[in-house]
mmCIF file with all atom_site columns, C-alpha atoms in Angstrom:
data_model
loop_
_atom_site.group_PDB
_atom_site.id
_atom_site.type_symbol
_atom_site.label_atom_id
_atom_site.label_alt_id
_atom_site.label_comp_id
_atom_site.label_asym_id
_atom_site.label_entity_id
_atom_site.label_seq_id
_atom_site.pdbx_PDB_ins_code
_atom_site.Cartn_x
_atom_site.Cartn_y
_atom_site.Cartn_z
_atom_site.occupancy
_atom_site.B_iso_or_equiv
_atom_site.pdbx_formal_charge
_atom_site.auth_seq_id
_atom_site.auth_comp_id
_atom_site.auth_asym_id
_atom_site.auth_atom_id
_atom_site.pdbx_PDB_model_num
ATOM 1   C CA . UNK A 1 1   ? -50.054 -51.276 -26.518 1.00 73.00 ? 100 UNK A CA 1
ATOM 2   C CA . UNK A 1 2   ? -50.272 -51.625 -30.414 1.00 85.00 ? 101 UNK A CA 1
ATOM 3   C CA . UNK A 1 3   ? -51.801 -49.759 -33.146 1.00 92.00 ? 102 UNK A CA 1
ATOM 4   C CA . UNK A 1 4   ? -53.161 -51.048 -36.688 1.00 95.00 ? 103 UNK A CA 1
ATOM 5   C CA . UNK A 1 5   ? -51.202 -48.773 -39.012 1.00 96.00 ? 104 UNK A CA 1
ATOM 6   C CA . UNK A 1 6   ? -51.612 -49.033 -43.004 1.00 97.00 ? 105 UNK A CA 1
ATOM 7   C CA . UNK A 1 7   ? -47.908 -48.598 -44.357 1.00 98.00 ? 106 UNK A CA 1
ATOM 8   C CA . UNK A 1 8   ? -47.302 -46.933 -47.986 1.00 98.00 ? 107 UNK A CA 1
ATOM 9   C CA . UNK A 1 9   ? -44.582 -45.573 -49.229 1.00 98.00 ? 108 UNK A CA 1
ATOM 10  C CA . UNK A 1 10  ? -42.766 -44.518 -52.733 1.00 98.00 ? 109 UNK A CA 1
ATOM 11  C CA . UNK A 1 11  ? -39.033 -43.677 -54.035 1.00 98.00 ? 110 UNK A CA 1
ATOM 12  C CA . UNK A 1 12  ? -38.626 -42.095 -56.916 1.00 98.00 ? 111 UNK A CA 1
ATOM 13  C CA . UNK A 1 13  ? -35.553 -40.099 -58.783 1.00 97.00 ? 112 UNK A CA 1
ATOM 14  C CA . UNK A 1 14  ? -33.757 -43.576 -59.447 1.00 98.00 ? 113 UNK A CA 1
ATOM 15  C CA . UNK A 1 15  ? -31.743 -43.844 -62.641 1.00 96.00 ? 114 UNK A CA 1
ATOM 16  C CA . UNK A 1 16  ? -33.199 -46.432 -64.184 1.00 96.00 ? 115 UNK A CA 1
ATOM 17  C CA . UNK A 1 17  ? -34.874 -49.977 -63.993 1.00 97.00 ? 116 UNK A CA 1
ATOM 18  C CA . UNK A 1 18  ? -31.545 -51.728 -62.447 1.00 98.00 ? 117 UNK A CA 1
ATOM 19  C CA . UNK A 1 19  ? -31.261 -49.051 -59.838 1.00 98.00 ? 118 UNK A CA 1
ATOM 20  C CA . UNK A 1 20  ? -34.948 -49.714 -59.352 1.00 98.00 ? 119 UNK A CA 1
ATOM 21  C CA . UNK A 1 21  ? -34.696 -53.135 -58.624 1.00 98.00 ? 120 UNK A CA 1
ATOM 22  C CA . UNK A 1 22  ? -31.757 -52.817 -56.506 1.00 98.00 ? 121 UNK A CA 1
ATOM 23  C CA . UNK A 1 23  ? -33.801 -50.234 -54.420 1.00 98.00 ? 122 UNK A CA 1
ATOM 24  C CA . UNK A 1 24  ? -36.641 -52.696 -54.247 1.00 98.00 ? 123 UNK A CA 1
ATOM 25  C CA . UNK A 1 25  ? -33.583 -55.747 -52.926 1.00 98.00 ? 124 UNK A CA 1
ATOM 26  C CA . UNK A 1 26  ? -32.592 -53.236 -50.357 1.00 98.00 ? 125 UNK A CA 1
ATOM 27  C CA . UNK A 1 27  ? -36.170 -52.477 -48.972 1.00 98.00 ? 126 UNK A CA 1
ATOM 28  C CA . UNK A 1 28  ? -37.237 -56.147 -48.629 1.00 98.00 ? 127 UNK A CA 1
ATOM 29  C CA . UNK A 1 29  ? -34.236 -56.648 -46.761 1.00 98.00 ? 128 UNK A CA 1
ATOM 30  C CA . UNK A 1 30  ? -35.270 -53.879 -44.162 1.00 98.00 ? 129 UNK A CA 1
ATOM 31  C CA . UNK A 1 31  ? -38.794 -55.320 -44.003 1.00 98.00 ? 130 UNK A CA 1
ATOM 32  C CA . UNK A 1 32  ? -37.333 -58.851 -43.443 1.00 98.00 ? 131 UNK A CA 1
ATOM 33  C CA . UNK A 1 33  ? -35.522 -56.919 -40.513 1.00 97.00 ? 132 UNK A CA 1
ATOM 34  C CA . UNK A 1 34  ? -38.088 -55.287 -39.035 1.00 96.00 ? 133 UNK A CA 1
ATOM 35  C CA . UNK A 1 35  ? -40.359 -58.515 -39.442 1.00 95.00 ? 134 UNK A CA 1
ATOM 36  C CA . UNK A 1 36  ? -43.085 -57.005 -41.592 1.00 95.00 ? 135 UNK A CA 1
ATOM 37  C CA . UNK A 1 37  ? -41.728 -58.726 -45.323 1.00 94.00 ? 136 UNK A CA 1
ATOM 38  C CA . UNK A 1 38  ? -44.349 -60.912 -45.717 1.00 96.00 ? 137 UNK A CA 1
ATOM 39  C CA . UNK A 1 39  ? -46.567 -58.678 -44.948 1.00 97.00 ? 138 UNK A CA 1
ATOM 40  C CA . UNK A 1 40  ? -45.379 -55.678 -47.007 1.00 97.00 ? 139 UNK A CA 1
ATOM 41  C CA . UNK A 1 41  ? -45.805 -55.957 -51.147 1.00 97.00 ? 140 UNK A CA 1
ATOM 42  C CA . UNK A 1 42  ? -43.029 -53.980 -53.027 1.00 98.00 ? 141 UNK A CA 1
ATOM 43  C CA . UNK A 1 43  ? -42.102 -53.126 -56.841 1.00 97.00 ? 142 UNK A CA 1
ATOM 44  C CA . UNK A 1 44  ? -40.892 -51.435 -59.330 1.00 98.00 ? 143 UNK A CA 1
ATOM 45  C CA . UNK A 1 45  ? -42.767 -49.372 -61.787 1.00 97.00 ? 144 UNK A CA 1
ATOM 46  C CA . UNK A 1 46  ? -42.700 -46.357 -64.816 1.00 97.00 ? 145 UNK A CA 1
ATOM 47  C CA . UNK A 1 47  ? -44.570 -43.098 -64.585 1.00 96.00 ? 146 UNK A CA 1
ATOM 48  C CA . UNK A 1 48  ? -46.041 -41.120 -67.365 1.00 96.00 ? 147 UNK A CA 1
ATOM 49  C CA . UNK A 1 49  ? -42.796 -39.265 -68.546 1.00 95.00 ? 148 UNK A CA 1
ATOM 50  C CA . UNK A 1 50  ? -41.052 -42.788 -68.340 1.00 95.00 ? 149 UNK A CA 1
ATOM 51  C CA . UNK A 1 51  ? -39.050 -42.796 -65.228 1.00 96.00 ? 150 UNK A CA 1
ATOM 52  C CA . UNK A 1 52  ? -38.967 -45.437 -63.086 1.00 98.00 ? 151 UNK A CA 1
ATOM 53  C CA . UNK A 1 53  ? -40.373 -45.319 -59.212 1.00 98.00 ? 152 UNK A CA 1
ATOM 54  C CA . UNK A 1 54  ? -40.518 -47.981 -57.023 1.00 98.00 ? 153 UNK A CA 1
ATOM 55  C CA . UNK A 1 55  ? -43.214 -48.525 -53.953 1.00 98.00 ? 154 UNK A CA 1
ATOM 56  C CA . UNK A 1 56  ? -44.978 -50.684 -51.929 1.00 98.00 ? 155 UNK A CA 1
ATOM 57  C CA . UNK A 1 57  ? -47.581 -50.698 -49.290 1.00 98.00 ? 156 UNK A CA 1
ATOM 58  C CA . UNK A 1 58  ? -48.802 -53.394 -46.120 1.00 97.00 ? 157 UNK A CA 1
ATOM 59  C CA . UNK A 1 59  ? -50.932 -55.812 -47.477 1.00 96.00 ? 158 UNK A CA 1
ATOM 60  C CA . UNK A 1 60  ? -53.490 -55.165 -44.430 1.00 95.00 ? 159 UNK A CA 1
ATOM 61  C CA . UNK A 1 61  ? -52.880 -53.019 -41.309 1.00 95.00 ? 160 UNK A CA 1
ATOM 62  C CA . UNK A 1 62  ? -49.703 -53.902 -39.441 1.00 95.00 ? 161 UNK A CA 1
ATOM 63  C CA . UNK A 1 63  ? -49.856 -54.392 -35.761 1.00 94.00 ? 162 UNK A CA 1
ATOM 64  C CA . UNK A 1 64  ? -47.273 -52.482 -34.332 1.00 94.00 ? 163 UNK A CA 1
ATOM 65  C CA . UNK A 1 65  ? -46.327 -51.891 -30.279 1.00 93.00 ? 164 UNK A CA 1
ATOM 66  C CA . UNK A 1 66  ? -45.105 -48.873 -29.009 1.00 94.00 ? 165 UNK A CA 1
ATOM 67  C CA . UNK A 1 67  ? -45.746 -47.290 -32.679 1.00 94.00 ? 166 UNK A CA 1
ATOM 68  C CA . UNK A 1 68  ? -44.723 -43.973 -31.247 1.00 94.00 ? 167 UNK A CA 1
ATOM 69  C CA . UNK A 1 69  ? -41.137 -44.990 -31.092 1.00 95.00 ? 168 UNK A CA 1
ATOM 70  C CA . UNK A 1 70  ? -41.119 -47.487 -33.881 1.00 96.00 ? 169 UNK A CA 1
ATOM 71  C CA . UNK A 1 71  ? -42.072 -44.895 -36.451 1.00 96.00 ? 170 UNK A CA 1
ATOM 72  C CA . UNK A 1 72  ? -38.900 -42.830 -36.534 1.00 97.00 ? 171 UNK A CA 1
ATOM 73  C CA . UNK A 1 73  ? -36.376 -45.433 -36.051 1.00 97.00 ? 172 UNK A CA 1
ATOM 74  C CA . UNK A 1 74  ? -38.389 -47.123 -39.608 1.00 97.00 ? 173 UNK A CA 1
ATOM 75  C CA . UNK A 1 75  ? -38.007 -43.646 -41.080 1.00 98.00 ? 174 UNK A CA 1
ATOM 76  C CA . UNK A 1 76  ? -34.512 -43.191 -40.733 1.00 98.00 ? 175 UNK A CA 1
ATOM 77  C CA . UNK A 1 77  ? -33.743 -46.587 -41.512 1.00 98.00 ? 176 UNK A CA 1
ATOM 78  C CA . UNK A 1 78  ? -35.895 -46.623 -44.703 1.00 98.00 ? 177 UNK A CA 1
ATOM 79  C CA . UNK A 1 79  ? -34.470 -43.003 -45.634 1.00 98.00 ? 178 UNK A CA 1
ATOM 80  C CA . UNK A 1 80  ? -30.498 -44.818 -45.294 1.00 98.00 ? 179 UNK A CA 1
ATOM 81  C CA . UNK A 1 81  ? -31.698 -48.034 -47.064 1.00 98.00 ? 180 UNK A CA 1
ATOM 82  C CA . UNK A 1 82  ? -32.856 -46.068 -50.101 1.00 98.00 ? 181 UNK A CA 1
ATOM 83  C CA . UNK A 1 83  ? -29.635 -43.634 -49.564 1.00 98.00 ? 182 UNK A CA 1
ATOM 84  C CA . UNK A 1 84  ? -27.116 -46.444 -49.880 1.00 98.00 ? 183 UNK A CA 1
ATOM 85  C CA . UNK A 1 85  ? -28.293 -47.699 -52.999 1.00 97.00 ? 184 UNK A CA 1
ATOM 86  C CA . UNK A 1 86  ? -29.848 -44.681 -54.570 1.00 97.00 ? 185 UNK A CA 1
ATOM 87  C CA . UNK A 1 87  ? -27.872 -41.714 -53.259 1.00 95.00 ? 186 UNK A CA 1
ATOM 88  C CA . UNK A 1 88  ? -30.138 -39.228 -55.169 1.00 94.00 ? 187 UNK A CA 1
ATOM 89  C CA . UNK A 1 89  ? -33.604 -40.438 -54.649 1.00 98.00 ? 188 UNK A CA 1
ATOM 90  C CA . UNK A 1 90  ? -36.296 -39.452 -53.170 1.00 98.00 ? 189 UNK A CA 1
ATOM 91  C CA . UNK A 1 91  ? -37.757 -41.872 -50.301 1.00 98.00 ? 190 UNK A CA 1
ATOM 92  C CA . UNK A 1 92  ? -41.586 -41.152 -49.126 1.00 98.00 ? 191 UNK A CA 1
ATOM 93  C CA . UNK A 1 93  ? -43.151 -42.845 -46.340 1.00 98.00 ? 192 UNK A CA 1
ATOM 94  C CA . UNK A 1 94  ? -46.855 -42.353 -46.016 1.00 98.00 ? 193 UNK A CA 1
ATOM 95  C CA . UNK A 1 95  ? -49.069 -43.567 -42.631 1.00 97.00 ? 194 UNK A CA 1
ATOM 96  C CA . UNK A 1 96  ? -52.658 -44.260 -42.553 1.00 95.00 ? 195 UNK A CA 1
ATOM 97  C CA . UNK A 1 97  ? -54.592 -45.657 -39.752 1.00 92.00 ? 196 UNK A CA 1
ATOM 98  C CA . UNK A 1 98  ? -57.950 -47.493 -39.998 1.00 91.00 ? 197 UNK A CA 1
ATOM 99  C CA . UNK A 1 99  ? -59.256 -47.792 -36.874 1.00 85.00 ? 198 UNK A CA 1
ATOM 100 C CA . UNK A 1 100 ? -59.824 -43.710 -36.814 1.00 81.00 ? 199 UNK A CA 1
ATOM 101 C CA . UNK A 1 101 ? -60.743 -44.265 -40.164 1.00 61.00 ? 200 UNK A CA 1
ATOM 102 C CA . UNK A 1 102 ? -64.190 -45.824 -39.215 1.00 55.00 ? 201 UNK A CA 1
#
């Protein structure tokens, strides 16, 4: 069975734009991977004090099966994406789902 689930998620504590953007590289890779890139928008951007974050979030609900098991195996991997390039930053993944939203 599958479940609609909104995906969002942020990284900050990168050095700098180029770090940024290499960040951003490494994520579209994993969501090429896990077959959700075209359906996952991602970028780079610069908070009030200047530092640069980058995030992203599903462009509509994703469909996924067996969600239950899916979700921490997309943690991890997210968490050692954003490790490999970044090795100090701070990877967030946030989960919303709109079907109990209504």
């Amino acid at each position: 069975m599958s479940v609609n689930i909104d995906l969002a998620f942020t990284v900050t504590g990168v050095s700098g734009e180029p770090q940024a953007w290499a960040v951003v590289r490494a994520l579209q890779e994993l969501m090429y991977e896990e077959d959700v890139a075209n359906q996952v928008s991602i970028g780079v951007a610069v908070d009030d004090d200047g530092s640069y974050f980058v995030s992203g979030e599903s462009d509509f609900p994703l469909s996924i099966s067996r969600f239950y098991l899916w979700r921490p195996q997309f943690e991890g991997a997210f968490a050692a994406t954003v490790g490999a390039v970044a090795a100090g930053a701070e990877p967030k993944v946030d989960w919303g789902y709109p079907d109990e939203e209504y």
